Coordinates of N, CA, C and O in Angstrom, one line a residue:
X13 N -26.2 -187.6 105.2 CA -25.0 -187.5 106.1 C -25.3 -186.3 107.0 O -25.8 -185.3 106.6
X14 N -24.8 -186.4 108.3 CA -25.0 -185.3 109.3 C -23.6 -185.1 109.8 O -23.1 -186.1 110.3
X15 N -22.9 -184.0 109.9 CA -22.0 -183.3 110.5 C -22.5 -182.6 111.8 O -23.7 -182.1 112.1
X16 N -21.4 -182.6 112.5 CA -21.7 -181.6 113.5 C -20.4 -181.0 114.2 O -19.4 -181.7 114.3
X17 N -20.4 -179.5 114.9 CA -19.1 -178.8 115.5 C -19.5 -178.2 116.7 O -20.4 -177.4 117.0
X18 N -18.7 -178.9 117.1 CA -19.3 -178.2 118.8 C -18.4 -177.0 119.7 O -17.2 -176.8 119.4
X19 N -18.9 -176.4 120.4 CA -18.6 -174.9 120.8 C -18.8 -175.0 122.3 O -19.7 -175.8 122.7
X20 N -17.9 -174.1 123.0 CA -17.8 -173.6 124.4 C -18.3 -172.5 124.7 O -17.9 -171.6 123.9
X21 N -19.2 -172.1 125.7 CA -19.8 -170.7 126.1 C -19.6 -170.6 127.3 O -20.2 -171.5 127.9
X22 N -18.9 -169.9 128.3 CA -19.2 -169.6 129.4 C -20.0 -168.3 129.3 O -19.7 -167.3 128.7
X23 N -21.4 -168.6 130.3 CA -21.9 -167.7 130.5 C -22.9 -167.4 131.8 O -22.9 -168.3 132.7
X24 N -23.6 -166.2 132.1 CA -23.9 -166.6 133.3 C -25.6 -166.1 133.1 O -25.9 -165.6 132.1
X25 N -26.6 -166.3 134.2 CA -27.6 -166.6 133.8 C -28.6 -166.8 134.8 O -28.6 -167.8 135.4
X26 N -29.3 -165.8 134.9 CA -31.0 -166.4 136.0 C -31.8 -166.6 135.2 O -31.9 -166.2 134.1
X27 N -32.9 -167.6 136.1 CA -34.3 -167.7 135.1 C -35.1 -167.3 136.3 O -35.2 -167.8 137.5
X28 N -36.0 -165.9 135.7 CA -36.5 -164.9 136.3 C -37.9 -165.4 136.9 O -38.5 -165.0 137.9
X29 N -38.2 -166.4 135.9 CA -39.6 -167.1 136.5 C -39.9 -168.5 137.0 O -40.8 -169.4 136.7
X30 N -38.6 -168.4 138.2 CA -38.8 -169.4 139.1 C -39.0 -168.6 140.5 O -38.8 -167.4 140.7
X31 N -39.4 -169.7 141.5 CA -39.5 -169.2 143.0 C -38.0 -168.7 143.4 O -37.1 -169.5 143.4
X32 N -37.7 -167.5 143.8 CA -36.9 -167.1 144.8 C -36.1 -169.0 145.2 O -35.1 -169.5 144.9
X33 N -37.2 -169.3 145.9 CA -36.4 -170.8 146.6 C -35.3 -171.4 145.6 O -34.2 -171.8 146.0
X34 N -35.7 -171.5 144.3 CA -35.1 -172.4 143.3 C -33.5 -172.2 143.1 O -33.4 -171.0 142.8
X35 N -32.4 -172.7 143.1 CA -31.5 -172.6 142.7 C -31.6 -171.9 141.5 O -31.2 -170.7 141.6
X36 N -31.8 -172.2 140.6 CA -31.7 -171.2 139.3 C -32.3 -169.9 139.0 O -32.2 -169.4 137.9
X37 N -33.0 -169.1 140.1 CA -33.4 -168.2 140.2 C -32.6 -167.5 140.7 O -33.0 -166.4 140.8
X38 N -31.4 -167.7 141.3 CA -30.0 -166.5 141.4 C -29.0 -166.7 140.4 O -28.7 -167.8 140.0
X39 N -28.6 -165.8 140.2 CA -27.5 -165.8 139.5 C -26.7 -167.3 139.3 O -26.6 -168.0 140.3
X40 N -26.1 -167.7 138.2 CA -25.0 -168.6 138.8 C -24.5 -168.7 136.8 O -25.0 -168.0 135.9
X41 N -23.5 -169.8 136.5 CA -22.7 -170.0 135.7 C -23.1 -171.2 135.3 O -23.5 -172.2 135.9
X42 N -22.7 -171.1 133.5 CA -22.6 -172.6 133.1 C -21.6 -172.8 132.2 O -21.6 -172.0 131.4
X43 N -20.6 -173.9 132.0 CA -20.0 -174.2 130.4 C -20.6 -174.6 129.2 O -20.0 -175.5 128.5
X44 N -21.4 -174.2 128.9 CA -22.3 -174.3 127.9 C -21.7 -175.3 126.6 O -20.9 -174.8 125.8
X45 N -22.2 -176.3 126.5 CA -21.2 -177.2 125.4 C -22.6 -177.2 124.3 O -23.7 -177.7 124.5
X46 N -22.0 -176.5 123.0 CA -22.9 -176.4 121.9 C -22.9 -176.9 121.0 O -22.0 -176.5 120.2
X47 N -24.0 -178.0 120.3 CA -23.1 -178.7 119.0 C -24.5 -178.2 118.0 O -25.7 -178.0 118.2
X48 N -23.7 -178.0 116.6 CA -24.0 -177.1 115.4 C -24.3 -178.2 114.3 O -23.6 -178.6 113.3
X49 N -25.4 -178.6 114.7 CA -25.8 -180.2 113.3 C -26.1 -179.6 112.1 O -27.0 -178.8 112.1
X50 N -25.5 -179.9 111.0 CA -26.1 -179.4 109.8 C -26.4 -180.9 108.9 O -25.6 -181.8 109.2
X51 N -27.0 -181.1 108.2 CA -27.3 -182.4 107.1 C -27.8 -182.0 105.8 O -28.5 -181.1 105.2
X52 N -26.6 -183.4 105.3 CA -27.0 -182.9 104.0 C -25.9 -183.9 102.8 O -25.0 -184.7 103.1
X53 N -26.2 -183.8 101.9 CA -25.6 -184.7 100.7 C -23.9 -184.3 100.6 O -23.4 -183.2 100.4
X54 N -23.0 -185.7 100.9 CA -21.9 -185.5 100.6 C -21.5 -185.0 99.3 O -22.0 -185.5 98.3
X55 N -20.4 -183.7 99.0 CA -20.4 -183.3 97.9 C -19.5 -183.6 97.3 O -18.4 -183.7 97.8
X56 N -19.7 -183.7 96.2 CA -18.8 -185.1 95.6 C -17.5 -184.2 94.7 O -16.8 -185.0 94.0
X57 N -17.2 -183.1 94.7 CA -16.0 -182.3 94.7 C -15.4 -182.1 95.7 O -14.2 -182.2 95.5
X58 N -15.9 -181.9 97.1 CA -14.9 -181.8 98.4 C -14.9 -183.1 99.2 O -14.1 -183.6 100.1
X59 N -16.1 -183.8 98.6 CA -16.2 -185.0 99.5 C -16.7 -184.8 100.9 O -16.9 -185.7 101.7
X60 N -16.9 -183.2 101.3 CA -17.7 -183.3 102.7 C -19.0 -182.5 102.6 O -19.2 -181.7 101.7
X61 N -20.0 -182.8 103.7 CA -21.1 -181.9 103.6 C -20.9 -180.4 104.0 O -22.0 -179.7 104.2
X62 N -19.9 -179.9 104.3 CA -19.2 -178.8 104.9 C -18.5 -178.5 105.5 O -18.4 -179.0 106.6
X63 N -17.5 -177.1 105.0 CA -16.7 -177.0 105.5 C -17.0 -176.6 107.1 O -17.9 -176.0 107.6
X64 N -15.9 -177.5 107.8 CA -16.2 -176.8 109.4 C -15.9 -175.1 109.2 O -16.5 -174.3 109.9
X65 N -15.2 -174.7 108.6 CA -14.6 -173.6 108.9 C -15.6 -172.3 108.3 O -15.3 -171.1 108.2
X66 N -16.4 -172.8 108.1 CA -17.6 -172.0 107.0 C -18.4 -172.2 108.3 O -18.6 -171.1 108.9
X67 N -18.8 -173.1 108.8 CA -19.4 -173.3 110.3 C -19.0 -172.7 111.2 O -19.9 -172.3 112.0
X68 N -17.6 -172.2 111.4 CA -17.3 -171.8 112.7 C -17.7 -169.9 112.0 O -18.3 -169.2 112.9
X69 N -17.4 -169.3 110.9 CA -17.3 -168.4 110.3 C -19.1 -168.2 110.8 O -19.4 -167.1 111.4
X70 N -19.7 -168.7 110.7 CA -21.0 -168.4 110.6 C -21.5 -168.4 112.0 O -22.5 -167.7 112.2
X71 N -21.0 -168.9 113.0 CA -21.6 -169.1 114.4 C -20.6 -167.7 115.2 O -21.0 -167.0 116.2
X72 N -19.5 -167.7 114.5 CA -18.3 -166.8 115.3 C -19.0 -165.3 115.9 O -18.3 -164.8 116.8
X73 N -20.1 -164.5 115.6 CA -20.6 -163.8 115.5 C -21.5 -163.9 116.9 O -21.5 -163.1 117.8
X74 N -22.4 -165.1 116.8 CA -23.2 -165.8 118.0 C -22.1 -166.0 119.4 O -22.4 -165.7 120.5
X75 N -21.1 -166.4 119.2 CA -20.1 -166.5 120.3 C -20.0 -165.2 120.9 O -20.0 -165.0 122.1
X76 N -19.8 -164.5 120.0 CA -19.1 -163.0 120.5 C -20.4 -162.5 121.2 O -20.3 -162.1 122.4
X77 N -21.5 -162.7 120.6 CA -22.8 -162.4 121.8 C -22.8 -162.6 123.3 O -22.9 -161.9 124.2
X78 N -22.6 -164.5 123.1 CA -23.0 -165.2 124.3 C -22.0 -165.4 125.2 O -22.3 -165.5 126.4
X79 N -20.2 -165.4 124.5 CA -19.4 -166.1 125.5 C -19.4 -165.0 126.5 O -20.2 -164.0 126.4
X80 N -18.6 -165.2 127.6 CA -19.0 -164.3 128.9 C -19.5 -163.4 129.0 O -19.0 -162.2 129.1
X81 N -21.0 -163.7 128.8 CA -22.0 -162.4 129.0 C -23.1 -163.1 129.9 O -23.3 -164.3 130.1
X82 N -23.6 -162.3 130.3 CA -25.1 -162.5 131.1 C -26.6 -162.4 130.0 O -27.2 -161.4 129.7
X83 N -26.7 -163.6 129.9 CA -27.4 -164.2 128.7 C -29.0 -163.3 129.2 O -29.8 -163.1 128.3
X84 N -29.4 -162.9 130.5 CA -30.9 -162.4 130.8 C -30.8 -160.8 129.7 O -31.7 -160.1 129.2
X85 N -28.9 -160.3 129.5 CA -29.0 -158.9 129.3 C -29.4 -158.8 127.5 O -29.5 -157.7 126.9
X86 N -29.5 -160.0 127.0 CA -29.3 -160.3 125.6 C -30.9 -160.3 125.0 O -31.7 -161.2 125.4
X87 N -31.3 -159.5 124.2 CA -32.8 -159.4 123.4 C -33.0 -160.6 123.2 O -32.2 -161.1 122.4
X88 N -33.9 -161.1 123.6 CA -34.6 -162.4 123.5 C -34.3 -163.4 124.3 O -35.1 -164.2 124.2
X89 N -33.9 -163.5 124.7 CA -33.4 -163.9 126.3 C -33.3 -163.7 127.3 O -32.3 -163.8 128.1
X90 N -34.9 -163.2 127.6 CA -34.9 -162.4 129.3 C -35.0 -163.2 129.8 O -35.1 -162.9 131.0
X91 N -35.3 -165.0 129.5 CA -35.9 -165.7 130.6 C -35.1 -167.1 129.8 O -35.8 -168.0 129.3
X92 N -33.3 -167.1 129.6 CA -32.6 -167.7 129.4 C -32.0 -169.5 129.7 O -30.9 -170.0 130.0
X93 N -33.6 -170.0 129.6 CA -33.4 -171.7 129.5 C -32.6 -171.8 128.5 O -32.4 -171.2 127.5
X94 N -32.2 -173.2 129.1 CA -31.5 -173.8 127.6 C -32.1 -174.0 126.6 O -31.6 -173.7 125.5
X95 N -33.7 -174.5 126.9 CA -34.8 -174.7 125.3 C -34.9 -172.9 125.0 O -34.9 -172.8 123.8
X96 N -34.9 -171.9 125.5 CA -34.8 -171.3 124.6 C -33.5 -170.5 123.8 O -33.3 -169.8 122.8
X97 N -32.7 -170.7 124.7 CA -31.5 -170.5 123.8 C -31.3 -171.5 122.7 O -31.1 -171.1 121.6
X98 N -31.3 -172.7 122.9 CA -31.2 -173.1 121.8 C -32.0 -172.5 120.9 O -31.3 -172.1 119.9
X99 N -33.2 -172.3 120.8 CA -34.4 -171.6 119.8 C -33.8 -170.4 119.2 O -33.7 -170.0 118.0
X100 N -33.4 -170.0 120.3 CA -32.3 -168.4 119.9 C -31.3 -168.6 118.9 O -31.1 -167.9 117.9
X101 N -30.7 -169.8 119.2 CA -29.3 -170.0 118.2 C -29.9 -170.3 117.2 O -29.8 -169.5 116.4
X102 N -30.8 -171.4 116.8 CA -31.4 -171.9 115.6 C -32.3 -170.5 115.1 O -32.5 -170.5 113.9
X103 N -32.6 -169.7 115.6 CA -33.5 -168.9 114.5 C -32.4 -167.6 113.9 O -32.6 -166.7 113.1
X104 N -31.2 -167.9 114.7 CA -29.8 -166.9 114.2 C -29.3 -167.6 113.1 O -28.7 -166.9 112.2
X105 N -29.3 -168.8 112.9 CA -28.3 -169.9 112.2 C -29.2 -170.0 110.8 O -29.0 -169.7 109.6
X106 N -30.1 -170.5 111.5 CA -31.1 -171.2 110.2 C -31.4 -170.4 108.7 O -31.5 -171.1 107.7
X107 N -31.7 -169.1 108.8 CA -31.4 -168.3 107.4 C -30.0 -168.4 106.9 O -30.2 -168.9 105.7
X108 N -28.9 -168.4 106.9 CA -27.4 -168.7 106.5 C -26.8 -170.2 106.3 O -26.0 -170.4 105.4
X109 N -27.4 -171.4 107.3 CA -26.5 -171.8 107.2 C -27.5 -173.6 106.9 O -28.2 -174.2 107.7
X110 N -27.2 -173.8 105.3 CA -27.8 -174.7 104.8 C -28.1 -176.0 105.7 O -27.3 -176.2 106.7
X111 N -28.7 -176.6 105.6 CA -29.0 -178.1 106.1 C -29.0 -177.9 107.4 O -28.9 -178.9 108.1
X112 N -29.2 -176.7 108.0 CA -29.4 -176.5 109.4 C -30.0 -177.8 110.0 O -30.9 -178.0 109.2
X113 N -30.2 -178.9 111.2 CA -30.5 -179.7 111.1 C -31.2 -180.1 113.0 O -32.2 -180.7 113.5
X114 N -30.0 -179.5 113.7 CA -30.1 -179.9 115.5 C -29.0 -178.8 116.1 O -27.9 -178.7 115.8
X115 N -29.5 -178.4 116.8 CA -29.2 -177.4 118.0 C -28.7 -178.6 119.5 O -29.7 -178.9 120.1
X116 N -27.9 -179.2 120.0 CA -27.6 -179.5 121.2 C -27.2 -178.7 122.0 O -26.3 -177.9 121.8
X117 N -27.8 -178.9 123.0 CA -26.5 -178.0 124.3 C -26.8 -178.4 125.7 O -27.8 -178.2 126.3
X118 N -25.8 -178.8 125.9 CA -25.7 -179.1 127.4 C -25.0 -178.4 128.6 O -23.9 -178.1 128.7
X119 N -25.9 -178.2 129.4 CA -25.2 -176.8 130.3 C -24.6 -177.4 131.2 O -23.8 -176.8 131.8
X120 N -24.9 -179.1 131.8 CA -23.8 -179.5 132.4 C -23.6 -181.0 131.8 O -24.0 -181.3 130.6
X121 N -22.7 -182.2 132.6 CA -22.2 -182.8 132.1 C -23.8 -183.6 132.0 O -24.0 -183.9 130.8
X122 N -24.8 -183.9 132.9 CA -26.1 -184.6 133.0 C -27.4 -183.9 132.3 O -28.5 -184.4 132.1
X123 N -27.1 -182.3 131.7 CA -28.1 -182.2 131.6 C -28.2 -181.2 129.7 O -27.4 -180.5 129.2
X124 N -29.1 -181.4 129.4 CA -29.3 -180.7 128.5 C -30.5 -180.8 127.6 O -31.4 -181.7 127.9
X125 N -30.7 -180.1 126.5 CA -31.5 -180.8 125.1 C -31.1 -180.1 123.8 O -30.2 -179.4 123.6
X126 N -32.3 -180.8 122.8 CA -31.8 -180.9 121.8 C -32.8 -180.3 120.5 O -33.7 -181.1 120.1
X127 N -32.7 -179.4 120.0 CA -33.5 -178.9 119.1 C -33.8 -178.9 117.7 O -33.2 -178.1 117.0
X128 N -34.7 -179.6 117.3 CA -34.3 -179.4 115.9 C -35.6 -178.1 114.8 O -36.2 -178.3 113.7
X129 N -35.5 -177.2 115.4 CA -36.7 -176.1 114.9 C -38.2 -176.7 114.9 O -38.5 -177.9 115.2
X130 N -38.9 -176.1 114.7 CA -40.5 -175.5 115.3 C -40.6 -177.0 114.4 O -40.0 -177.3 113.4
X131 N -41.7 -177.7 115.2 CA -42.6 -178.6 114.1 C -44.1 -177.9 113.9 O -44.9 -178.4 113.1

């Protein structure tokens, strides 16, 4: 079984290693829609694979990082794509938070990806 909880970031953001020309090499903003896959065996005392609120408890910390911040000013994210934030969130999550499973995030309504840690 796979659960998942998804999250809002506004944040704002250049990617430093594109041409001047590129739209995304100035500054600009995104609503960052984040979803938190965990998998794993329904448990047969709660009946779910996890509490959401144990989820939000564990991500709440990452929020406080990311929501309205300028994601280039944040260690490890000097060159703040979505593939590697996602990588960012999964290597924050993945020690804590069991059955860690997929990283989504879509920075607009067309675009995004989806991570599920290093193969």
């Amino acid at each position: 079984m796979e659960l998942f909880r998804e999250f809002i970031l506004e944040s704002a953001r250049r990617l430093p290693n594109l041409p001047e020309s590129h739209p995304c090499a100035a500054m600009h903003g995104h609503t960052f829609r984040i979803q938190i896959h965990v998998q794993g065996p329904i448990q047969s005392t709660t009946g779910w694979v996890m509490d959401f609120s144990e989820l939000d408890r564990h991500v709440q910390d990452l929020r406080g990082e990311l929501d309205h911040r300028v994601l280039n000013d944040i260690a490890g994210l000097e060159n703040p794509t979505t593939e590697l934030l996602a990588r960012w969130i999964w290597q924050r999550l993945q020690p804590t938070v069991p059955g860690l499973s997929r990283i989504v995030i879509q920075e607009n309504q067309n675009s995004g990806c989806v991570y599920t840690g290093e193969s």
